[in-house]
Short mmCIF file of C-alpha atoms and ligand atoms in Angstrom, two decimals:
data_model
loop_
_atom_site.label_atom_id
_atom_site.label_comp_id
_atom_site.label_asym_id
_atom_site.label_seq_id
_atom_site.Cartn_x
_atom_site.Cartn_y
_atom_site.Cartn_z
CA MET A 1 -10.83 -19.25 29.73
CA GLU A 2 -9.78 -16.23 28.16
CA GLN A 3 -7.55 -16.49 24.90
CA GLN A 4 -4.57 -14.91 24.87
CA ARG A 5 -4.16 -12.18 21.86
CA ASP A 6 -1.64 -13.80 19.62
CA GLN A 7 1.79 -11.28 19.46
CA TRP A 8 4.79 -11.29 17.14
CA LYS A 9 7.35 -13.95 17.69
CA SER A 10 10.35 -12.03 17.03
CA LYS A 11 11.25 -7.76 16.84
CA PHE A 12 12.44 -9.16 12.93
CA GLY A 13 9.19 -10.57 12.61
CA PHE A 14 6.69 -7.88 13.31
CA LEU A 15 9.44 -5.80 11.04
CA MET A 16 9.31 -7.74 8.05
CA ALA A 17 5.53 -8.34 9.02
CA ALA A 18 5.20 -4.32 8.53
CA VAL A 19 7.86 -3.49 6.12
CA GLY A 20 5.63 -6.21 3.74
CA SER A 21 2.30 -4.62 4.62
CA ALA A 22 3.90 -1.12 3.54
CA VAL A 23 5.94 -2.47 0.97
CA GLY A 24 3.38 -3.63 -2.43
CA LEU A 25 2.19 -2.98 -5.55
CA GLY A 26 2.19 1.01 -4.04
CA ASN A 27 5.55 0.24 -3.95
CA ILE A 28 6.34 -1.32 -7.18
CA TRP A 29 3.45 -0.21 -9.70
CA GLY A 30 2.29 2.79 -8.03
CA PHE A 31 5.09 4.62 -7.43
CA PRO A 32 7.07 4.40 -10.89
CA TYR A 33 3.66 5.52 -12.86
CA LYS A 34 2.27 8.52 -10.30
CA MET A 35 5.97 9.81 -10.80
CA GLY A 36 5.81 9.58 -14.50
CA MET A 37 3.06 11.51 -14.28
CA ASN A 38 3.48 14.15 -11.94
CA GLY A 39 6.88 15.01 -13.64
CA GLY A 40 9.89 13.01 -11.96
CA PHE A 41 12.17 14.48 -9.68
CA ALA A 42 9.36 17.24 -8.50
CA PHE A 43 7.55 14.44 -7.54
CA LEU A 44 10.13 12.40 -5.42
CA VAL A 45 11.41 15.51 -3.68
CA ILE A 46 7.48 16.29 -2.55
CA TYR A 47 8.00 12.59 -1.52
CA LEU A 48 10.19 12.11 0.34
CA LEU A 49 9.75 15.10 2.00
CA LEU A 50 5.99 13.86 3.30
CA VAL A 51 7.87 10.54 4.09
CA ALA A 52 10.02 12.26 6.75
CA PHE A 53 7.50 15.14 7.68
CA VAL A 54 4.21 13.03 7.72
CA GLY A 55 4.62 9.83 7.32
CA PHE A 56 7.04 9.38 9.81
CA ALA A 57 4.56 10.63 12.24
CA VAL A 58 2.34 9.25 11.43
CA MET A 59 3.35 5.76 12.35
CA LEU A 60 4.58 6.82 15.78
CA GLY A 61 1.31 7.32 16.22
CA GLU A 62 -0.58 4.19 15.22
CA LEU A 63 1.83 2.22 15.85
CA ALA A 64 1.83 3.72 19.61
CA LEU A 65 -1.79 3.60 19.47
CA GLY A 66 -2.28 0.65 18.62
CA ARG A 67 0.00 -1.47 21.32
CA LYS A 68 -1.43 1.22 24.29
CA THR A 69 -4.82 0.25 23.19
CA GLY A 70 -4.26 -3.69 22.64
CA GLN A 71 -6.84 -3.45 19.62
CA GLY A 72 -8.15 -3.11 15.78
CA ALA A 73 -8.76 -0.19 14.48
CA VAL A 74 -12.06 0.23 15.95
CA GLY A 75 -11.61 -1.11 18.72
CA ALA A 76 -8.24 1.33 19.26
CA TYR A 77 -10.78 4.64 18.84
CA ILE A 78 -13.93 2.87 21.03
CA ALA A 79 -10.86 2.54 23.64
CA LEU A 80 -10.20 6.66 23.40
CA SER A 81 -13.69 7.74 23.55
CA LYS A 82 -16.63 5.36 22.01
CA LYS A 83 -17.64 9.50 19.63
CA TYR A 84 -14.91 8.07 18.13
CA THR A 85 -16.35 4.92 17.03
CA TRP A 86 -17.00 6.30 13.42
CA ILE A 87 -13.36 6.98 12.53
CA GLY A 88 -12.26 3.86 13.03
CA TYR A 89 -14.86 1.94 10.85
CA MET A 90 -13.64 4.58 8.02
CA GLY A 91 -10.84 2.84 7.77
CA VAL A 92 -12.15 -0.74 7.89
CA ALA A 93 -14.38 0.55 5.31
CA SER A 94 -10.94 1.37 3.65
CA GLY A 95 -9.56 -2.09 3.91
CA PHE A 96 -12.80 -3.34 1.97
CA LEU A 97 -12.37 -1.00 -0.55
CA ILE A 98 -8.31 -0.73 -0.92
CA LEU A 99 -8.45 -4.99 -0.67
CA SER A 100 -11.00 -5.18 -3.34
CA PHE A 101 -8.92 -4.04 -6.36
CA TYR A 102 -5.68 -4.25 -4.61
CA SER A 103 -6.60 -8.01 -5.64
CA VAL A 104 -8.05 -7.00 -8.93
CA LEU A 105 -4.25 -6.11 -9.66
CA GLY A 106 -2.97 -9.02 -7.85
CA GLY A 107 -4.83 -11.58 -9.72
CA PHE A 108 -3.24 -9.38 -12.99
CA VAL A 109 0.28 -9.97 -11.42
CA GLY A 110 -0.30 -13.39 -10.75
CA LYS A 111 -1.61 -13.79 -14.65
CA TYR A 112 1.97 -11.79 -16.06
CA MET A 113 3.81 -15.10 -13.56
CA ILE A 114 2.18 -17.60 -14.59
CA SER A 115 1.73 -16.24 -18.85
CA PHE A 116 6.25 -15.82 -18.33
CA LEU A 117 6.77 -19.17 -16.98
CA ILE A 118 4.87 -20.93 -19.91
CA GLU A 119 6.64 -18.99 -22.39
CA MET A 120 9.60 -20.33 -20.82
CA PHE A 121 8.79 -23.88 -21.84
CA SER A 122 6.99 -23.12 -25.66
CA PRO A 123 7.29 -19.45 -26.25
CA GLY A 124 5.26 -17.68 -28.10
CA ALA A 125 1.88 -19.88 -25.62
CA ALA A 126 0.67 -17.18 -23.79
CA PHE A 127 2.42 -13.95 -25.72
CA GLY A 128 1.26 -15.30 -28.41
CA GLY A 129 3.35 -12.35 -30.38
CA MET A 130 0.98 -9.89 -29.11
CA GLY A 131 3.16 -6.17 -27.76
CA SER A 132 2.96 -6.05 -24.38
CA GLY A 133 0.67 -2.69 -24.68
CA GLU A 134 -1.83 -5.31 -27.45
CA PHE A 135 -0.72 -7.92 -24.43
CA PHE A 136 -2.27 -5.53 -21.37
CA GLY A 137 -5.10 -4.30 -23.30
CA ALA A 138 -6.59 -7.62 -24.33
CA PHE A 139 -6.61 -8.95 -20.82
CA ILE A 140 -7.77 -6.07 -19.05
CA ASN A 141 -10.61 -5.94 -21.44
CA ASN A 142 -11.17 -10.24 -19.90
CA ALA A 143 -12.74 -10.24 -17.64
CA GLY A 144 -13.82 -13.66 -16.38
CA GLY A 145 -9.84 -14.19 -16.29
CA SER A 146 -9.56 -10.46 -13.66
CA ILE A 147 -12.46 -12.83 -12.08
CA LEU A 148 -10.84 -15.96 -11.44
CA PHE A 149 -7.32 -14.17 -10.76
CA HIS A 150 -9.13 -11.95 -8.75
CA PHE A 151 -10.10 -15.05 -6.69
CA LEU A 152 -7.62 -16.53 -6.54
CA PHE A 153 -5.77 -14.16 -4.85
CA MET A 154 -8.19 -13.93 -2.54
CA ILE A 155 -7.69 -17.30 -1.28
CA ILE A 156 -4.31 -17.09 -1.09
CA THR A 157 -4.82 -14.17 0.86
CA ALA A 158 -7.38 -15.54 3.39
CA VAL A 159 -6.00 -19.09 3.76
CA ILE A 160 -3.09 -17.03 5.43
CA VAL A 161 -4.61 -14.61 7.47
CA MET A 162 -6.47 -17.71 8.71
CA GLY A 163 -3.10 -18.94 10.10
CA GLY A 164 -3.25 -15.69 12.62
CA VAL A 165 -0.67 -13.54 12.75
CA SER A 166 2.97 -15.15 14.13
CA GLY A 167 1.82 -18.79 12.36
CA GLY A 168 1.22 -16.97 9.07
CA ILE A 169 1.57 -13.62 8.42
CA GLU A 170 5.02 -13.31 10.22
CA LYS A 171 6.78 -16.40 8.51
CA PHE A 172 5.62 -15.50 5.26
CA ASN A 173 7.07 -12.31 5.44
CA VAL A 174 10.71 -12.92 7.12
CA VAL A 175 11.73 -15.17 3.72
CA ALA A 176 9.29 -13.39 1.55
CA MET A 177 10.59 -9.55 2.01
CA PRO A 178 14.55 -9.70 1.73
CA ALA A 179 14.49 -12.09 -1.91
CA LEU A 180 12.60 -8.89 -3.17
CA ALA A 181 14.54 -6.78 -3.07
CA VAL A 182 17.09 -8.83 -4.62
CA MET A 183 15.62 -9.39 -7.25
CA LEU A 184 14.55 -5.83 -8.12
CA VAL A 185 18.41 -5.20 -7.94
CA VAL A 186 18.30 -7.46 -10.64
CA VAL A 187 15.89 -5.85 -13.08
CA ILE A 188 17.76 -2.81 -12.26
CA ILE A 189 21.34 -3.91 -13.76
CA ARG A 190 19.10 -4.64 -16.94
CA SER A 191 17.33 -1.51 -16.64
CA VAL A 192 20.24 0.97 -16.36
CA THR A 193 22.07 -0.62 -19.17
CA LEU A 194 19.56 -0.55 -21.65
CA PRO A 195 21.05 1.18 -24.30
CA GLY A 196 19.12 5.29 -23.76
CA ALA A 197 18.84 4.56 -20.59
CA GLY A 198 20.37 8.05 -19.13
CA ALA A 199 17.33 9.84 -20.14
CA GLY A 200 15.26 7.93 -17.28
CA LEU A 201 17.28 8.65 -14.66
CA ALA A 202 17.95 12.43 -15.44
CA PHE A 203 13.63 12.14 -15.12
CA MET A 204 14.36 11.15 -11.92
CA PHE A 205 17.85 12.61 -10.71
CA ALA A 206 17.78 15.76 -12.03
CA PRO A 207 16.92 19.22 -10.88
CA ASN A 208 13.19 20.06 -12.75
CA PHE A 209 10.62 22.01 -11.35
CA ALA A 210 8.36 22.57 -14.71
CA ALA A 211 6.12 19.76 -13.31
CA PHE A 212 4.57 22.81 -10.62
CA LYS A 213 4.20 25.34 -13.40
CA GLU A 214 1.92 23.11 -16.04
CA ILE A 215 0.61 20.20 -13.34
CA GLY A 216 0.38 23.03 -10.70
CA PHE A 217 2.14 22.47 -7.21
CA PHE A 218 -1.48 21.19 -5.14
CA ASN A 219 -2.24 18.41 -7.85
CA VAL A 220 1.51 17.36 -7.46
CA LEU A 221 1.36 17.38 -3.88
CA LYS A 222 -1.62 15.91 -3.40
CA THR A 223 -1.36 12.70 -5.22
CA ALA A 224 1.97 12.48 -3.52
CA ALA A 225 1.30 12.33 -0.36
CA GLY A 226 -1.88 9.50 -1.73
CA GLN A 227 0.64 7.74 -2.86
CA MET A 228 3.36 8.11 0.05
CA PHE A 229 0.01 7.39 2.79
CA PHE A 230 -1.27 4.25 0.78
CA SER A 231 2.82 2.83 0.29
CA LEU A 232 3.18 3.04 3.90
CA SER A 233 -0.34 1.30 5.45
CA LEU A 234 -1.29 4.23 6.82
CA GLY A 235 -4.34 6.63 7.51
CA MET A 236 -6.14 3.98 7.88
CA GLY A 237 -5.57 1.42 10.80
CA CYS A 238 -3.11 -1.16 9.40
CA MET A 239 -0.02 0.48 11.82
CA ILE A 240 -3.14 0.50 14.51
CA THR A 241 -3.43 -3.44 13.89
CA TYR A 242 -0.05 -4.36 13.53
CA GLY A 243 1.56 -2.38 16.36
CA SER A 244 -1.73 -4.14 18.81
CA TYR A 245 -0.07 -7.71 18.27
CA LEU A 246 3.46 -5.78 18.85
CA SER A 247 5.29 -6.53 22.47
CA LYS A 248 5.40 -3.88 25.06
CA LYS A 249 9.42 -4.40 24.63
CA GLU A 250 9.57 -3.20 21.35
CA ASP A 251 11.45 -0.24 20.61
CA LEU A 252 8.25 1.41 18.81
CA GLU A 253 10.83 4.63 17.75
CA GLY A 254 12.80 2.10 15.79
CA SER A 255 10.37 0.33 13.74
CA ALA A 256 8.58 4.11 12.92
CA PHE A 257 11.88 4.58 11.44
CA ILE A 258 12.66 1.30 9.56
CA ILE A 259 10.10 0.94 8.19
CA PRO A 260 9.44 4.34 6.43
CA ILE A 261 12.51 4.50 5.37
CA SER A 262 12.46 0.43 3.77
CA ASP A 263 9.04 1.22 2.16
CA THR A 264 11.07 4.36 -0.05
CA LEU A 265 14.15 2.41 -0.79
CA MET A 266 11.23 -0.13 -2.89
CA ALA A 267 10.14 2.69 -4.27
CA LEU A 268 13.01 4.28 -5.18
CA LEU A 269 14.29 0.92 -6.32
CA ALA A 270 11.05 0.21 -8.08
CA GLY A 271 11.29 3.64 -10.23
CA LEU A 272 14.51 2.75 -10.78
CA ALA A 273 13.90 -0.29 -12.59
CA VAL A 274 11.20 0.74 -14.43
CA MET A 275 12.24 4.75 -15.37
CA PRO A 276 15.14 4.05 -17.36
CA ALA A 277 13.04 1.44 -19.34
CA VAL A 278 10.53 3.31 -19.93
CA PHE A 279 12.95 5.86 -21.57
CA ALA A 280 14.99 3.55 -23.34
CA PHE A 281 12.02 1.65 -25.39
CA GLY A 282 10.08 5.76 -26.35
CA MET A 283 7.33 5.04 -24.25
CA GLU A 284 5.58 7.71 -22.82
CA PRO A 285 6.49 8.11 -18.55
CA THR A 286 3.10 9.47 -18.27
CA GLY A 287 1.54 5.74 -19.31
CA GLY A 288 -0.65 5.69 -16.60
CA PRO A 289 -1.76 2.96 -14.76
CA GLY A 290 -0.36 0.42 -16.88
CA LEU A 291 3.14 1.28 -16.67
CA LEU A 292 4.79 -1.00 -14.59
CA PHE A 293 2.71 -3.68 -16.66
CA VAL A 294 3.69 -2.87 -20.18
CA THR A 295 7.31 -1.37 -19.20
CA LEU A 296 8.40 -4.43 -17.26
CA HIS A 297 7.06 -6.99 -19.91
CA THR A 298 9.42 -5.16 -22.75
CA VAL A 299 12.04 -5.08 -20.81
CA PHE A 300 11.58 -9.79 -20.03
CA THR A 301 10.91 -9.87 -23.57
CA GLU A 302 13.16 -7.37 -26.31
CA GLY A 303 15.81 -5.93 -23.07
CA LEU A 304 15.85 -9.91 -21.48
CA THR A 305 14.87 -12.29 -24.36
CA GLY A 306 14.13 -16.28 -24.75
CA PHE A 307 13.79 -18.92 -22.06
CA ILE A 308 16.33 -16.09 -19.91
CA GLY A 309 13.62 -13.13 -20.30
CA SER A 310 10.64 -15.86 -19.29
CA LEU A 311 13.05 -16.78 -16.11
CA PHE A 312 13.89 -13.74 -14.94
CA GLY A 313 9.87 -11.96 -15.87
CA PHE A 314 8.54 -15.74 -13.97
CA ILE A 315 10.60 -14.93 -10.66
CA PHE A 316 10.23 -10.58 -11.18
CA TYR A 317 6.23 -11.39 -11.26
CA PHE A 318 6.74 -14.02 -9.01
CA LEU A 319 7.93 -11.96 -5.89
CA VAL A 320 6.15 -8.57 -6.55
CA LEU A 321 3.11 -11.46 -6.19
CA LEU A 322 4.61 -11.98 -2.45
CA ALA A 323 5.23 -8.24 -2.27
CA ALA A 324 1.25 -7.47 -2.68
CA ILE A 325 0.73 -10.81 -0.51
CA THR A 326 2.22 -9.24 2.31
CA SER A 327 0.24 -6.00 1.58
CA ALA A 328 -3.36 -7.83 1.21
CA ILE A 329 -3.12 -9.84 4.63
CA SER A 330 -2.55 -6.15 6.54
CA LEU A 331 -5.41 -5.57 4.67
CA LEU A 332 -7.86 -8.52 5.14
CA GLU A 333 -6.29 -7.97 9.11
CA VAL A 334 -7.44 -5.07 9.30
CA CYS A 335 -11.18 -6.43 8.99
CA SER A 336 -10.79 -9.60 10.57
CA THR A 337 -9.29 -8.28 13.85
CA TYR A 338 -12.21 -5.86 13.83
CA ILE A 339 -14.19 -8.70 13.99
CA ILE A 340 -12.21 -10.45 16.12
CA ASP A 341 -12.05 -8.07 18.86
CA ARG A 342 -15.69 -7.68 19.07
CA ASN A 343 -16.07 -10.95 19.08
CA THR A 344 -13.68 -11.29 22.21
CA SER A 345 -14.81 -9.02 23.84
CA ALA A 346 -18.29 -10.07 23.99
CA GLY A 347 -17.13 -12.58 25.72
CA LYS A 348 -17.19 -15.14 23.14
CA SER A 349 -15.31 -17.38 21.33
CA SER A 350 -13.13 -15.47 18.53
CA ASN A 351 -13.69 -17.29 15.67
CA ARG A 352 -10.70 -15.89 13.34
CA LYS A 353 -11.22 -18.86 10.92
CA THR A 354 -14.65 -18.54 9.51
CA ILE A 355 -14.71 -14.79 9.98
CA THR A 356 -11.92 -14.08 7.16
CA GLY A 357 -13.67 -16.10 5.17
CA ILE A 358 -16.76 -14.36 5.46
CA LEU A 359 -15.00 -11.20 4.91
CA ALA A 360 -12.19 -12.28 2.15
CA PHE A 361 -15.50 -13.68 0.00
CA ILE A 362 -17.61 -10.00 0.51
CA ILE A 363 -14.44 -7.90 -0.37
CA PHE A 364 -14.95 -10.78 -3.45
CA LEU A 365 -17.43 -9.84 -4.77
CA ILE A 366 -16.58 -6.44 -3.99
CA GLY A 367 -14.26 -6.66 -6.64
CA ILE A 368 -15.96 -7.69 -9.34
CA PRO A 369 -16.66 -4.90 -11.06
CA VAL A 370 -13.22 -3.26 -11.25
CA CYS A 371 -12.71 -6.30 -13.19
CA MET A 372 -15.66 -5.72 -15.59
CA ASP A 373 -15.01 -1.66 -17.08
CA GLY A 374 -11.40 -2.92 -18.64
CA LEU A 375 -9.86 -0.42 -15.94
CA GLY A 376 -12.13 2.63 -17.59
CA GLY A 377 -11.71 2.33 -21.32
CA GLY A 378 -15.15 0.05 -20.64
CA ASN A 379 -16.28 -3.39 -21.99
CA ILE A 380 -18.89 -4.82 -19.99
CA ILE A 381 -19.43 -1.93 -17.90
CA GLY A 382 -19.28 1.29 -19.77
CA ALA A 383 -16.29 3.69 -20.12
CA ASN A 384 -15.65 5.50 -16.95
CA PHE A 385 -18.95 5.70 -14.78
CA TRP A 386 -18.11 8.35 -13.19
CA PHE A 387 -18.81 11.54 -14.51
CA GLY A 388 -16.85 9.49 -17.87
CA LYS A 389 -13.54 10.51 -15.27
CA TRP A 390 -12.92 7.93 -13.18
CA CYS A 391 -13.89 3.94 -13.75
CA PHE A 392 -14.32 1.45 -11.09
CA LEU A 393 -10.60 1.28 -9.57
CA ASP A 394 -9.74 4.86 -9.49
CA PHE A 395 -13.57 5.75 -7.97
CA TYR A 396 -12.90 3.18 -5.14
CA ASP A 397 -8.58 4.65 -4.88
CA LEU A 398 -10.72 7.82 -4.35
CA ILE A 399 -13.25 7.30 -1.47
CA SER A 400 -9.79 5.65 0.65
CA GLU A 401 -6.65 6.43 -0.73
CA GLY A 402 -8.58 10.55 -1.89
CA ILE A 403 -11.32 10.56 1.32
CA PHE A 404 -10.95 8.54 4.27
CA MET A 405 -7.08 7.97 4.90
CA PRO A 406 -5.82 11.69 5.03
CA LEU A 407 -8.93 11.87 6.31
CA GLY A 408 -8.67 9.45 9.02
CA ALA A 409 -4.87 10.57 9.84
CA MET A 410 -6.47 14.15 10.26
CA LEU A 411 -8.39 13.48 13.23
CA MET A 412 -5.60 10.81 14.50
CA SER A 413 -3.10 13.77 14.84
CA ILE A 414 -6.17 16.02 15.95
CA ILE A 415 -7.57 13.88 18.49
CA ILE A 416 -4.27 12.32 19.82
CA GLY A 417 -2.26 15.82 19.45
CA TRP A 418 -4.78 18.38 20.85
CA VAL A 419 -7.68 16.69 22.40
CA ILE A 420 -5.98 13.37 24.73
CA LYS A 421 -2.40 15.40 24.27
CA THR A 422 1.38 13.83 22.80
CA LYS A 423 2.13 12.76 26.80
CA VAL A 424 0.25 9.17 26.02
CA ILE A 425 1.84 8.37 23.14
CA LYS A 426 5.74 8.94 24.42
CA ASP A 427 4.28 7.85 27.66
CA GLU A 428 3.98 4.40 25.15
CA ALA A 429 6.53 4.67 23.46
CA GLU A 430 8.83 4.24 27.08
CA ILE A 431 6.91 1.77 29.29
CA GLU A 432 9.89 -0.39 29.00
CA GLY A 433 12.85 2.70 29.28
CA ASN A 434 12.91 2.70 25.32
CA LYS A 435 13.95 6.83 25.24
CA LEU A 436 12.38 8.64 22.51
CA LYS A 437 15.43 10.32 21.35
CA PHE A 438 12.91 12.76 18.90
CA TYR A 439 9.89 13.08 20.69
CA LYS A 440 10.50 16.90 20.13
CA PHE A 441 10.66 16.42 16.48
CA TRP A 442 7.73 14.33 16.43
CA GLU A 443 5.70 15.98 17.98
CA ILE A 444 6.38 19.05 15.49
CA CYS A 445 5.08 17.31 12.30
CA PHE A 446 2.50 15.72 14.72
CA LYS A 447 0.75 18.34 15.93
CA PHE A 448 0.79 20.78 13.09
CA VAL A 449 2.23 19.88 9.56
CA VAL A 450 0.17 16.42 9.85
CA PRO A 451 -3.22 18.18 10.18
CA ILE A 452 -2.50 20.86 7.68
CA VAL A 453 -0.81 18.68 4.65
CA MET A 454 -4.10 16.82 5.57
CA VAL A 455 -6.61 19.75 4.85
CA VAL A 456 -4.46 20.61 2.28
CA VAL A 457 -4.93 17.17 0.74
CA LEU A 458 -8.83 16.75 1.36
CA ILE A 459 -9.66 20.03 -0.19
CA GLY A 460 -7.38 19.04 -3.07
CA GLN A 461 -9.60 15.91 -3.35
CA LEU A 462 -12.77 17.04 -3.14
CA GLN A 463 -11.94 19.55 -6.38
CA GLY A 464 -10.98 16.62 -7.91
CA PHE A 465 -14.45 15.04 -7.79
CA GLY A 466 -15.43 18.43 -9.44
CA ILE A 467 -17.21 19.41 -5.46
CA PHE A 468 -15.79 22.48 -5.33
N1 LIG B 1 0.50 -0.17 1.24
C1 LIG B 1 0.67 -1.72 0.70
C2 LIG B 1 1.55 -1.06 -0.44
O1 LIG B 1 1.71 0.21 -0.84
C3 LIG B 1 -1.17 -1.60 0.25
C4 LIG B 1 -1.71 -1.26 1.85
C5 LIG B 1 -1.10 -2.56 2.81
C6 LIG B 1 -2.07 -0.47 2.24
N2 LIG B 1 -1.65 -2.34 3.75
C7 LIG B 1 -2.78 -0.88 3.90
C8 LIG B 1 -2.49 1.01 2.38
C9 LIG B 1 -2.92 0.05 4.80
C10 LIG B 1 -3.54 1.21 2.80
C11 LIG B 1 -3.81 1.14 4.06
O2 LIG B 1 1.84 -1.50 -1.58
#
């Protein structure tokens, strides 16, 4: 008997899953720190333009391609033509790399959550009087602890993916996403009412393009573009995969709007939670990857104090953990769907559980070096192993977010926009009578803006690697 391919149960369920994939550490951790390092307002403006002109276009393209072919990242490209198979492989490879460091970061979040839980009942037991920076430094250098939490994070992710698309992924997201938005608003209220918080708001919203001179326009553009792709889960077949589980009745264009808008709102909320606090506590916005951890830790231990501070810290990190899990499952799903589709088309049983378990274990292994170099500080593995410039996390991130994803998006827009022609996407989106209202706008973005921006990003990226 042929197995029926799974499908999302409801429109809301699909949207929450897709928004759940998009909203994650990229928004809450990546966005504020990258904005901090790239001039605040200047970065924000470029980011918003990219979402409107590139993000929306690629989102619709991916969802439509997935639904049309009914296949995940690799299968979808094979369905277009066998010669494009490798683009799909690039996507799956990105999934492996991203998830392997994503899970380590997710583990950090889990560790913060548990620390605040402990602090609630016995103050001092988890942070032991350490300041927030000191605590963060101590624990990123504790490789054993990081590996343990990375392992736990991978197990949770794998169990949900084993549950399947509608049973596991959809159910989980419907609750977690709305709760996170509410909690972020609570943290923002505390953050913006701290004395001195105004400077953080000015950093984000007062027009200031000095960064284009100091950091360079192309550097800001490159970072913003990478961040946008990462945050919207684009360029590696994640939305192709999610689209492939979508019913033909669904309005693709509407979803392609709602997902980027919700994701961007969540990033802005995270920025509003972090930036005012950074300035209020006299920290540097350019603090880098530790920014979220160090700053918000201080909000909960000094902005709020005592039991209430620990309670809010616990709830906050719990929800961030949920957001990270909903994103991680989409990354693992890309890898699992690839093998499941391959099995099913070879007439074998899909074997979702075993496949997912094996893949999750491999990803766990790939992530171990990320736990061992103290994020570039050099712990068990020496400092910044790649030309003294990048730690493992950066390195995995550069290959995936820096190269494979922009390359994948560029090739997709060229193949669909110029070789196969955009009409395929229009036909797919309109198959059950939904009208593509922004077809012309989408087409111009997809055929012209996307490839041009991607070329610029790729050149910038290779320069960063020291290749040019
Ligand atoms: N978008 C997620 C975040 O912002 C991470 C993520 C999930 C992702 N799926 C992806 C990134 C696919 C790139 C590709 O945290």
